[in-house]
mmCIF file of C-alpha atoms in Angstrom:
data_model
loop_
_atom_site.group_PDB
_atom_site.id
_atom_site.type_symbol
_atom_site.label_atom_id
_atom_site.label_comp_id
_atom_site.label_asym_id
_atom_site.label_seq_id
_atom_site.Cartn_x
_atom_site.Cartn_y
_atom_site.Cartn_z
ATOM 1 C CA MET Z 1 0.000 0.000 -0.002
ATOM 2 C CA SER Z 2 1.370 3.419 -0.994
ATOM 3 C CA PHE Z 3 1.911 6.015 1.697
ATOM 4 C CA ASP Z 4 -0.793 8.687 1.944
ATOM 5 C CA PRO Z 5 0.580 11.652 3.945
ATOM 6 C CA HIS Z 6 -2.927 13.094 4.281
ATOM 7 C CA ASN Z 7 -4.355 9.983 5.921
ATOM 8 C CA VAL Z 8 -1.945 8.526 8.480
ATOM 9 C CA ASP Z 9 -2.776 6.020 11.225
ATOM 10 C CA LEU Z 10 0.099 6.318 13.700
ATOM 11 C CA ASP Z 11 -0.778 2.921 15.209
ATOM 12 C CA THR Z 12 -0.194 0.983 11.988
ATOM 13 C CA VAL Z 13 1.987 3.098 9.703
ATOM 14 C CA ASP Z 14 5.649 2.213 9.185
ATOM 15 C CA ALA Z 15 7.772 4.916 10.836
ATOM 16 C CA ALA Z 16 10.223 4.706 7.914
ATOM 17 C CA GLN Z 17 7.486 5.921 5.544
ATOM 18 C CA ILE Z 18 6.897 9.033 7.652
ATOM 19 C CA VAL Z 19 10.584 9.829 7.955
ATOM 20 C CA CYS Z 20 11.206 9.276 4.243
ATOM 21 C CA TYR Z 21 8.269 11.515 3.389
ATOM 22 C CA LEU Z 22 9.450 14.297 5.709
ATOM 23 C CA ASN Z 23 13.045 14.041 4.502
ATOM 24 C CA ALA Z 24 12.210 13.684 0.829
ATOM 25 C CA GLY Z 25 14.065 16.274 -1.184
ATOM 26 C CA GLU Z 26 13.571 17.640 -4.640
ATOM 27 C CA ASN Z 27 15.720 19.347 -7.185
ATOM 28 C CA GLU Z 28 15.530 22.919 -5.917
ATOM 29 C CA TYR Z 29 17.511 24.645 -8.646
ATOM 30 C CA ASN Z 30 16.091 28.150 -9.022
ATOM 31 C CA GLY Z 31 18.237 29.835 -11.627
ATOM 32 C CA GLN Z 32 20.950 32.355 -10.727
ATOM 33 C CA LEU Z 33 23.153 30.656 -13.315
ATOM 34 C CA GLY Z 34 25.530 33.606 -13.525
ATOM 35 C CA ALA Z 35 26.199 33.563 -9.784
ATOM 36 C CA ARG Z 36 26.717 29.816 -9.841
ATOM 37 C CA ILE Z 37 29.206 30.089 -12.676
ATOM 38 C CA SER Z 38 31.042 32.803 -10.765
ATOM 39 C CA ALA Z 39 31.314 30.385 -7.814
ATOM 40 C CA ILE Z 40 33.459 28.115 -9.979
ATOM 41 C CA PHE Z 41 36.087 30.822 -10.452
ATOM 42 C CA VAL Z 42 35.835 32.432 -6.999
ATOM 43 C CA ILE Z 43 36.313 29.131 -5.183
ATOM 44 C CA LEU Z 44 39.032 28.113 -7.638
ATOM 45 C CA ILE Z 45 41.017 31.293 -6.976
ATOM 46 C CA CYS Z 46 40.480 31.457 -3.213
ATOM 47 C CA SER Z 47 41.082 27.785 -2.437
ATOM 48 C CA SER Z 48 44.078 27.555 -4.774
ATOM 49 C CA ALA Z 49 45.653 30.735 -3.389
ATOM 50 C CA ALA Z 50 45.245 29.524 0.193
ATOM 51 C CA THR Z 51 46.714 26.120 -0.670
ATOM 52 C CA PHE Z 52 49.683 27.421 -2.654
ATOM 53 C CA PHE Z 53 50.552 30.263 -0.255
ATOM 54 C CA PRO Z 54 52.257 28.237 2.523
ATOM 55 C CA VAL Z 55 54.173 26.166 -0.027
ATOM 56 C CA LEU Z 56 55.380 29.258 -1.890
ATOM 57 C CA ALA Z 57 56.269 30.994 1.371
ATOM 58 C CA GLN Z 58 58.363 28.051 2.485
ATOM 59 C CA ARG Z 59 60.141 27.696 -0.867
ATOM 60 C CA ALA Z 60 60.757 31.402 -1.436
ATOM 61 C CA PRO Z 61 62.663 32.768 1.601
ATOM 62 C CA ARG Z 62 63.060 36.105 -0.132
ATOM 63 C CA LEU Z 63 59.383 36.747 0.533
ATOM 64 C CA ARG Z 64 60.346 36.982 4.213
ATOM 65 C CA ILE Z 65 57.070 35.664 5.562
ATOM 66 C CA PRO Z 66 57.048 36.153 9.373
ATOM 67 C CA ILE Z 67 57.281 32.920 11.354
ATOM 68 C CA TYR Z 68 54.031 33.680 13.130
ATOM 69 C CA ALA Z 69 52.209 34.040 9.810
ATOM 70 C CA TYR Z 70 53.432 30.580 8.849
ATOM 71 C CA LEU Z 71 52.490 29.126 12.239
ATOM 72 C CA PHE Z 72 49.038 30.709 11.961
ATOM 73 C CA ALA Z 73 48.445 29.065 8.587
ATOM 74 C CA LYS Z 74 49.670 25.684 9.814
ATOM 75 C CA TYR Z 75 47.790 25.409 13.099
ATOM 76 C CA PHE Z 76 44.670 27.320 12.075
ATOM 77 C CA GLY Z 77 44.429 24.821 9.232
ATOM 78 C CA ALA Z 78 44.879 21.920 11.660
ATOM 79 C CA GLY Z 79 41.914 23.176 13.691
ATOM 80 C CA VAL Z 80 39.866 23.539 10.520
ATOM 81 C CA ILE Z 81 40.534 19.939 9.515
ATOM 82 C CA ILE Z 82 39.499 18.573 12.912
ATOM 83 C CA ALA Z 83 36.280 20.612 12.953
ATOM 84 C CA THR Z 84 35.557 19.518 9.387
ATOM 85 C CA ALA Z 85 35.716 15.876 10.484
ATOM 86 C CA PHE Z 86 33.171 16.325 13.259
ATOM 87 C CA ILE Z 87 30.876 19.127 12.083
ATOM 88 C CA HIS Z 88 30.987 18.958 8.282
ATOM 89 C CA LEU Z 89 31.339 15.206 7.773
ATOM 90 C CA LEU Z 90 30.283 13.132 10.769
ATOM 91 C CA ASP Z 91 27.068 15.031 11.487
ATOM 92 C CA PRO Z 92 25.890 15.086 7.841
ATOM 93 C CA ALA Z 93 26.738 11.383 7.515
ATOM 94 C CA TYR Z 94 24.398 10.579 10.409
ATOM 95 C CA ALA Z 95 21.696 12.752 8.837
ATOM 96 C CA GLU Z 96 22.089 10.907 5.522
ATOM 97 C CA ILE Z 97 22.442 7.254 6.552
ATOM 98 C CA GLY Z 98 22.165 7.293 10.361
ATOM 99 C CA GLY Z 99 19.595 5.382 12.346
ATOM 100 C CA ASN Z 100 16.957 8.139 12.290
ATOM 101 C CA SER Z 101 17.304 8.896 8.573
ATOM 102 C CA CYS Z 102 15.187 7.552 5.733
ATOM 103 C CA VAL Z 103 18.102 5.398 4.579
ATOM 104 C CA GLY Z 104 18.857 4.182 8.101
ATOM 105 C CA LEU Z 105 15.268 3.010 8.582
ATOM 106 C CA THR Z 106 15.012 1.252 5.236
ATOM 107 C CA GLY Z 107 15.892 -2.351 4.351
ATOM 108 C CA HIS Z 108 19.229 -3.704 5.560
ATOM 109 C CA TRP Z 109 20.403 -0.170 6.333
ATOM 110 C CA GLY Z 110 18.261 -0.460 9.435
ATOM 111 C CA ASP Z 111 19.838 -3.733 10.558
ATOM 112 C CA TYR Z 112 23.067 -2.213 11.803
ATOM 113 C CA ALA Z 113 24.698 1.092 12.724
ATOM 114 C CA TRP Z 114 26.388 1.482 9.352
ATOM 115 C CA CYS Z 115 27.449 5.118 9.712
ATOM 116 C CA PRO Z 116 29.773 4.672 12.726
ATOM 117 C CA ALA Z 117 30.850 1.289 11.331
ATOM 118 C CA ILE Z 118 32.039 2.911 8.103
ATOM 119 C CA VAL Z 119 33.789 5.674 10.075
ATOM 120 C CA LEU Z 120 35.513 3.072 12.261
ATOM 121 C CA THR Z 121 36.523 0.970 9.256
ATOM 122 C CA SER Z 122 37.915 3.997 7.463
ATOM 123 C CA LEU Z 123 39.856 5.082 10.548
ATOM 124 C CA MET Z 124 41.307 1.606 11.108
ATOM 125 C CA VAL Z 125 42.317 1.240 7.458
ATOM 126 C CA VAL Z 126 44.169 4.564 7.620
ATOM 127 C CA PHE Z 127 45.876 3.462 10.832
ATOM 128 C CA LEU Z 128 46.952 0.162 9.273
ATOM 129 C CA LEU Z 129 48.273 1.942 6.181
ATOM 130 C CA ASP Z 130 50.150 4.431 8.345
ATOM 131 C CA PHE Z 131 51.584 1.770 10.619
ATOM 132 C CA GLY Z 132 52.390 -0.565 7.729
ATOM 133 C CA ALA Z 133 54.225 2.171 5.848
ATOM 134 C CA GLU Z 134 56.267 3.090 8.923
ATOM 135 C CA ARG Z 135 57.159 -0.518 9.662
ATOM 136 C CA TRP Z 136 58.086 -1.157 6.022
ATOM 137 C CA VAL Z 137 60.481 1.786 6.059
ATOM 138 C CA GLU Z 138 61.997 0.580 9.340
ATOM 139 C CA ILE Z 139 62.626 -2.884 7.896
ATOM 140 C CA LYS Z 140 63.913 -1.574 4.570
ATOM 141 C CA TYR Z 141 66.432 0.775 6.134
ATOM 142 C CA GLY Z 142 67.117 -1.246 9.251
ATOM 143 C CA ILE Z 143 66.043 1.561 11.569
ATOM 144 C CA CYS Z 144 64.480 0.745 14.946
ATOM 145 C CA ARG Z 145 62.765 3.148 17.311
ATOM 146 C CA GLU Z 146 64.937 2.001 20.206
ATOM 147 C CA ASP Z 147 68.154 2.496 18.234
ATOM 148 C CA PRO Z 148 68.293 5.300 15.635
ATOM 149 C CA GLU Z 149 71.399 3.732 14.100
ATOM 150 C CA PRO Z 150 70.817 1.435 11.113
ATOM 151 C CA MET Z 151 71.419 -2.236 11.803
ATOM 152 C CA MET Z 152 73.362 -2.470 8.575
ATOM 153 C CA ALA Z 153 74.868 0.380 6.620
ATOM 154 C CA SER Z 154 76.285 -0.278 3.145
ATOM 155 C CA GLY Z 155 76.707 -3.930 4.103
ATOM 156 C CA VAL Z 156 78.964 -3.060 7.060
ATOM 157 C CA GLU Z 157 77.712 -3.968 10.530
ATOM 158 C CA VAL Z 158 77.827 -1.021 12.911
ATOM 159 C CA ARG Z 159 79.884 -1.773 16.021
ATOM 160 C CA ARG Z 160 80.670 0.518 18.910
ATOM 161 C CA THR Z 161 83.569 0.314 21.308
ATOM 162 C CA ASP Z 162 84.083 1.940 24.662
ATOM 163 C CA SER Z 163 87.839 1.970 24.256
ATOM 164 C CA ARG Z 164 88.802 5.361 22.879
ATOM 165 C CA ALA Z 165 92.475 4.504 22.989
ATOM 166 C CA SER Z 166 92.095 1.814 20.347
ATOM 167 C CA ALA Z 167 90.149 4.021 17.950
ATOM 168 C CA SER Z 168 92.162 4.980 14.914
ATOM 169 C CA HIS Z 169 91.804 7.969 12.614
ATOM 170 C CA SER Z 170 90.430 5.747 9.844
ATOM 171 C CA GLY Z 171 87.947 4.211 12.279
ATOM 172 C CA ASP Z 172 86.693 7.663 13.309
ATOM 173 C CA LYS Z 173 86.312 8.601 9.691
ATOM 174 C CA GLN Z 174 84.320 5.457 8.954
ATOM 175 C CA VAL Z 175 81.997 6.185 11.877
ATOM 176 C CA LYS Z 176 81.393 9.731 10.525
ATOM 177 C CA GLU Z 177 80.474 8.300 7.113
ATOM 178 C CA ILE Z 178 78.034 5.905 8.738
ATOM 179 C CA GLU Z 179 76.591 8.680 10.936
ATOM 180 C CA SER Z 180 75.953 10.861 7.905
ATOM 181 C CA GLN Z 181 74.214 8.012 6.115
ATOM 182 C CA THR Z 182 72.135 7.287 9.193
ATOM 183 C CA GLN Z 183 70.934 10.871 9.272
ATOM 184 C CA GLU Z 184 70.016 10.776 5.584
ATOM 185 C CA LEU Z 185 68.080 7.528 6.061
ATOM 186 C CA ALA Z 186 66.213 8.964 9.049
ATOM 187 C CA ILE Z 187 65.266 12.068 7.062
ATOM 188 C CA GLU Z 188 64.108 9.984 4.097
ATOM 189 C CA ARG Z 189 62.048 7.779 6.421
ATOM 190 C CA SER Z 190 60.372 10.792 8.007
ATOM 191 C CA VAL Z 191 59.633 12.397 4.639
ATOM 192 C CA LYS Z 192 57.989 9.255 3.290
ATOM 193 C CA GLN Z 193 55.817 8.938 6.373
ATOM 194 C CA GLN Z 194 54.746 12.585 6.140
ATOM 195 C CA ILE Z 195 53.949 12.259 2.429
ATOM 196 C CA ALA Z 196 51.822 9.166 3.087
ATOM 197 C CA ALA Z 197 49.904 11.007 5.808
ATOM 198 C CA LEU Z 198 49.398 14.015 3.516
ATOM 199 C CA LEU Z 199 48.075 11.877 0.663
ATOM 200 C CA ILE Z 200 45.580 10.236 3.021
ATOM 201 C CA LEU Z 201 44.485 13.655 4.324
ATOM 202 C CA GLU Z 202 43.984 15.115 0.858
ATOM 203 C CA PHE Z 203 42.124 11.997 -0.266
ATOM 204 C CA GLY Z 204 39.593 12.480 2.537
ATOM 205 C CA VAL Z 205 39.193 16.216 1.923
ATOM 206 C CA ILE Z 206 38.718 15.757 -1.819
ATOM 207 C CA PHE Z 207 35.896 13.256 -1.217
ATOM 208 C CA HIS Z 208 34.131 15.917 0.836
ATOM 209 C CA SER Z 209 34.832 18.639 -1.729
ATOM 210 C CA VAL Z 210 33.145 16.660 -4.499
ATOM 211 C CA ILE Z 211 29.861 16.486 -2.564
ATOM 212 C CA ILE Z 212 30.084 20.186 -1.671
ATOM 213 C CA GLY Z 213 30.535 21.161 -5.311
ATOM 214 C CA LEU Z 214 27.642 19.063 -6.576
ATOM 215 C CA ASN Z 215 25.272 20.404 -3.926
ATOM 216 C CA LEU Z 216 26.237 24.026 -4.566
ATOM 217 C CA GLY Z 217 25.528 23.587 -8.263
ATOM 218 C CA VAL Z 218 21.901 22.556 -7.633
ATOM 219 C CA ALA Z 219 21.132 24.371 -4.356
ATOM 220 C CA GLY Z 220 17.869 26.301 -4.151
ATOM 221 C CA ASP Z 221 17.077 29.357 -2.021
ATOM 222 C CA GLU Z 222 19.944 28.559 0.360
ATOM 223 C CA PHE Z 223 22.452 29.195 -2.453
ATOM 224 C CA ALA Z 224 22.872 32.848 -1.420
ATOM 225 C CA THR Z 225 24.041 31.757 2.041
ATOM 226 C CA LEU Z 226 25.848 28.619 0.933
ATOM 227 C CA TYR Z 227 28.003 30.437 -1.625
ATOM 228 C CA PRO Z 228 30.030 32.713 0.700
ATOM 229 C CA VAL Z 229 30.158 30.091 3.452
ATOM 230 C CA LEU Z 230 31.687 27.531 1.098
ATOM 231 C CA VAL Z 231 34.213 30.065 -0.167
ATOM 232 C CA PHE Z 232 35.499 30.417 3.397
ATOM 233 C CA HIS Z 233 35.125 26.677 3.996
ATOM 234 C CA GLN Z 234 37.261 25.648 1.020
ATOM 235 C CA THR Z 235 39.776 28.448 1.618
ATOM 236 C CA PHE Z 236 40.363 27.412 5.237
ATOM 237 C CA GLU Z 237 40.688 23.752 4.330
ATOM 238 C CA GLY Z 238 43.136 24.648 1.564
ATOM 239 C CA LEU Z 239 45.178 26.657 4.046
ATOM 240 C CA GLY Z 240 45.423 23.606 6.293
ATOM 241 C CA ILE Z 241 46.504 21.310 3.466
ATOM 242 C CA GLY Z 242 49.012 23.822 2.099
ATOM 243 C CA ALA Z 243 50.527 24.471 5.524
ATOM 244 C CA ARG Z 244 50.885 20.753 6.163
ATOM 245 C CA MET Z 245 52.469 20.323 2.745
ATOM 246 C CA SER Z 246 54.934 23.155 3.323
ATOM 247 C CA SER Z 247 56.332 21.416 6.406
ATOM 248 C CA ILE Z 248 57.428 18.382 4.368
ATOM 249 C CA PRO Z 249 60.981 18.629 2.937
ATOM 250 C CA PHE Z 250 60.231 17.391 -0.564
ATOM 251 C CA LYS Z 251 63.178 16.729 -2.818
ATOM 252 C CA LYS Z 252 64.309 19.721 -4.816
ATOM 253 C CA GLY Z 253 62.394 19.944 -8.078
ATOM 254 C CA SER Z 254 59.633 17.587 -6.909
ATOM 255 C CA TRP Z 255 56.348 18.137 -8.737
ATOM 256 C CA LEU Z 256 54.215 16.421 -6.089
ATOM 257 C CA PRO Z 257 53.441 19.450 -3.835
ATOM 258 C CA TRP Z 258 52.374 21.542 -6.841
ATOM 259 C CA PHE Z 259 50.216 18.718 -8.189
ATOM 260 C CA LEU Z 260 48.500 18.203 -4.810
ATOM 261 C CA CYS Z 261 47.846 21.928 -4.402
ATOM 262 C CA ALA Z 262 46.348 22.109 -7.884
ATOM 263 C CA ALA Z 263 44.261 18.953 -7.320
ATOM 264 C CA TYR Z 264 42.621 20.429 -4.227
ATOM 265 C CA GLY Z 265 42.037 23.802 -5.868
ATOM 266 C CA LEU Z 266 40.376 22.214 -8.911
ATOM 267 C CA THR Z 267 38.202 19.571 -7.229
ATOM 268 C CA THR Z 268 35.346 21.742 -5.973
ATOM 269 C CA PRO Z 269 35.122 24.004 -9.070
ATOM 270 C CA ILE Z 270 34.991 20.936 -11.331
ATOM 271 C CA SER Z 271 32.292 19.433 -9.096
ATOM 272 C CA ILE Z 272 30.288 22.682 -9.240
ATOM 273 C CA ALA Z 273 30.535 22.589 -13.048
ATOM 274 C CA ILE Z 274 29.280 18.993 -13.051
ATOM 275 C CA GLY Z 275 26.466 19.997 -10.713
ATOM 276 C CA LEU Z 276 25.470 22.767 -13.117
ATOM 277 C CA GLY Z 277 25.535 20.278 -15.952
ATOM 278 C CA VAL Z 278 22.932 18.125 -14.199
ATOM 279 C CA ARG Z 279 21.206 21.004 -12.415
ATOM 280 C CA THR Z 280 17.715 20.074 -13.615
ATOM 281 C CA THR Z 281 17.970 16.320 -13.014
ATOM 282 C CA TYR Z 282 20.263 15.753 -10.013
ATOM 283 C CA ASN Z 283 18.365 15.501 -6.724
ATOM 284 C CA PRO Z 284 20.650 15.762 -3.667
ATOM 285 C CA GLY Z 285 17.758 14.676 -1.431
ATOM 286 C CA SER Z 286 17.037 11.412 -3.220
ATOM 287 C CA PHE Z 287 17.580 8.034 -1.571
ATOM 288 C CA THR Z 288 20.504 7.171 -3.829
ATOM 289 C CA ALA Z 289 22.169 10.561 -3.344
ATOM 290 C CA ASN Z 290 21.840 10.193 0.436
ATOM 291 C CA VAL Z 291 23.423 6.752 0.345
ATOM 292 C CA VAL Z 292 26.357 7.938 -1.777
ATOM 293 C CA SER Z 293 26.857 11.134 0.218
ATOM 294 C CA GLY Z 294 26.502 9.345 3.540
ATOM 295 C CA VAL Z 295 29.027 6.652 2.690
ATOM 296 C CA LEU Z 296 31.558 9.130 1.283
ATOM 297 C CA ASP Z 297 31.098 11.497 4.241
ATOM 298 C CA SER Z 298 31.593 8.592 6.648
ATOM 299 C CA ILE Z 299 34.768 7.480 4.891
ATOM 300 C CA SER Z 300 36.102 11.024 4.849
ATOM 301 C CA ALA Z 301 35.193 11.536 8.513
ATOM 302 C CA GLY Z 302 37.238 8.503 9.520
ATOM 303 C CA ILE Z 303 40.213 9.693 7.469
ATOM 304 C CA LEU Z 304 40.125 13.232 8.847
ATOM 305 C CA LEU Z 305 39.532 12.105 12.418
ATOM 306 C CA TYR Z 306 42.658 9.957 12.372
ATOM 307 C CA THR Z 307 44.708 12.520 10.467
ATOM 308 C CA GLY Z 308 43.582 15.476 12.549
ATOM 309 C CA LEU Z 309 43.952 13.910 15.973
ATOM 310 C CA VAL Z 310 46.987 11.686 15.364
ATOM 311 C CA GLU Z 311 49.005 13.260 12.565
ATOM 312 C CA LEU Z 312 48.320 16.891 13.419
ATOM 313 C CA LEU Z 313 47.654 17.219 17.146
ATOM 314 C CA ALA Z 314 49.397 14.240 18.741
ATOM 315 C CA ARG Z 315 52.532 14.298 16.614
ATOM 316 C CA ASP Z 316 52.944 18.062 16.568
ATOM 317 C CA PHE Z 317 52.144 18.811 20.205
ATOM 318 C CA LEU Z 318 52.746 15.617 22.175
ATOM 319 C CA PHE Z 319 55.322 13.422 20.435
ATOM 320 C CA ASP Z 320 57.485 15.805 18.404
ATOM 321 C CA PRO Z 321 60.994 15.761 19.970
ATOM 322 C CA HIS Z 322 61.805 19.022 18.186
ATOM 323 C CA ARG Z 323 58.729 20.898 19.386
ATOM 324 C CA THR Z 324 59.524 24.423 20.475
ATOM 325 C CA GLN Z 325 59.910 25.084 24.204
ATOM 326 C CA ASP Z 326 58.978 28.745 23.788
ATOM 327 C CA ASN Z 327 55.797 29.160 25.854
ATOM 328 C CA ARG Z 328 54.760 32.248 23.917
ATOM 329 C CA ARG Z 329 54.995 30.405 20.617
ATOM 330 C CA LEU Z 330 53.294 27.301 22.014
ATOM 331 C CA THR Z 331 50.416 29.406 23.320
ATOM 332 C CA PHE Z 332 50.037 31.039 19.919
ATOM 333 C CA MET Z 333 49.999 27.629 18.211
ATOM 334 C CA VAL Z 334 47.362 26.196 20.537
ATOM 335 C CA LEU Z 335 45.103 29.276 20.430
ATOM 336 C CA THR Z 336 45.396 29.409 16.636
ATOM 337 C CA MET Z 337 44.396 25.769 16.372
ATOM 338 C CA VAL Z 338 41.405 26.323 18.668
ATOM 339 C CA LEU Z 339 40.404 29.407 16.663
ATOM 340 C CA GLY Z 340 40.477 27.450 13.416
ATOM 341 C CA ALA Z 341 38.340 24.685 14.915
ATOM 342 C CA GLY Z 342 35.932 27.213 16.403
ATOM 343 C CA ILE Z 343 35.381 29.200 13.206
ATOM 344 C CA MET Z 344 34.964 26.053 11.120
ATOM 345 C CA ALA Z 345 32.495 24.686 13.653
ATOM 346 C CA LEU Z 346 30.535 27.952 13.482
ATOM 347 C CA LEU Z 347 30.325 27.687 9.691
ATOM 348 C CA GLY Z 348 28.535 24.387 10.224
ATOM 349 C CA LYS Z 349 25.443 26.407 11.139
ATOM 350 C CA TRP Z 350 25.024 27.295 7.457
ATOM 351 C CA ALA Z 351 26.895 24.604 5.525
#
């Protein structure tokens, strides 16, 4: 029997039918094509500029960017990423496929808490990739956490002696070659780990950016509010990615940082263009759209939760042996991070 919203018996009706009816969306596109096209270029320019800025500042010392400007970009962006995970991904995912949503009350979607399960799976997969990559590098280069020296260096076993009297000039020289190689291996190991973490972070953010772009292209009356909010949203996220990228010592001439900056800057504008292309047929409130958005948001939430809390906060503030001991600078870093999280959380009121 089809659902009649004008004749409902609350004692017999399936609750899922009521929820699906109340949550049913339509294509709300209402024109303003010129403004929507302008969003492609405004978001492209703003998000790309914010992403490229920290990288350019780090690679062009002649610009003389103050250290506090760099720290602001880095830790404000970290706060933005953490707030994005909770406010802009986790909450929408629950609204799309959570237990009280139309999807969550329908068929096998109602048999299990799929939203947190997908978040958990995503988070654990990222952890396993991160841990696996670190362990692989340790085995490849023979570097252990307990002993920063390589177990084998150029096929020569490293041996220490407490007898300084027996050490010869040639032996000292050999040790200094080995020490230099050890330092290079440690740096290479760190760089590879940071690049892996960055790729995972950008992967999660890009997933989110695709959905944002599609929805902006077909938004209805809320477009006027959504437009400026998403400009700030994408700019802040780009600042966080760019700042994180600028802290990685890529090899000279590497194309990867420029490619990653460009990829982030282009993702949302391309998605807006696609949204405009299907502006009269795409329905962001449909069952299928909710399933796709909910799953992607859940995956992205897991990625950003792990990256934000482990890679950004824990490693930078708790476990970094080279963290500054300057209380003034530390206070600035923490307050900047909190500010970024607070502003991004506030934007969640509108988008």
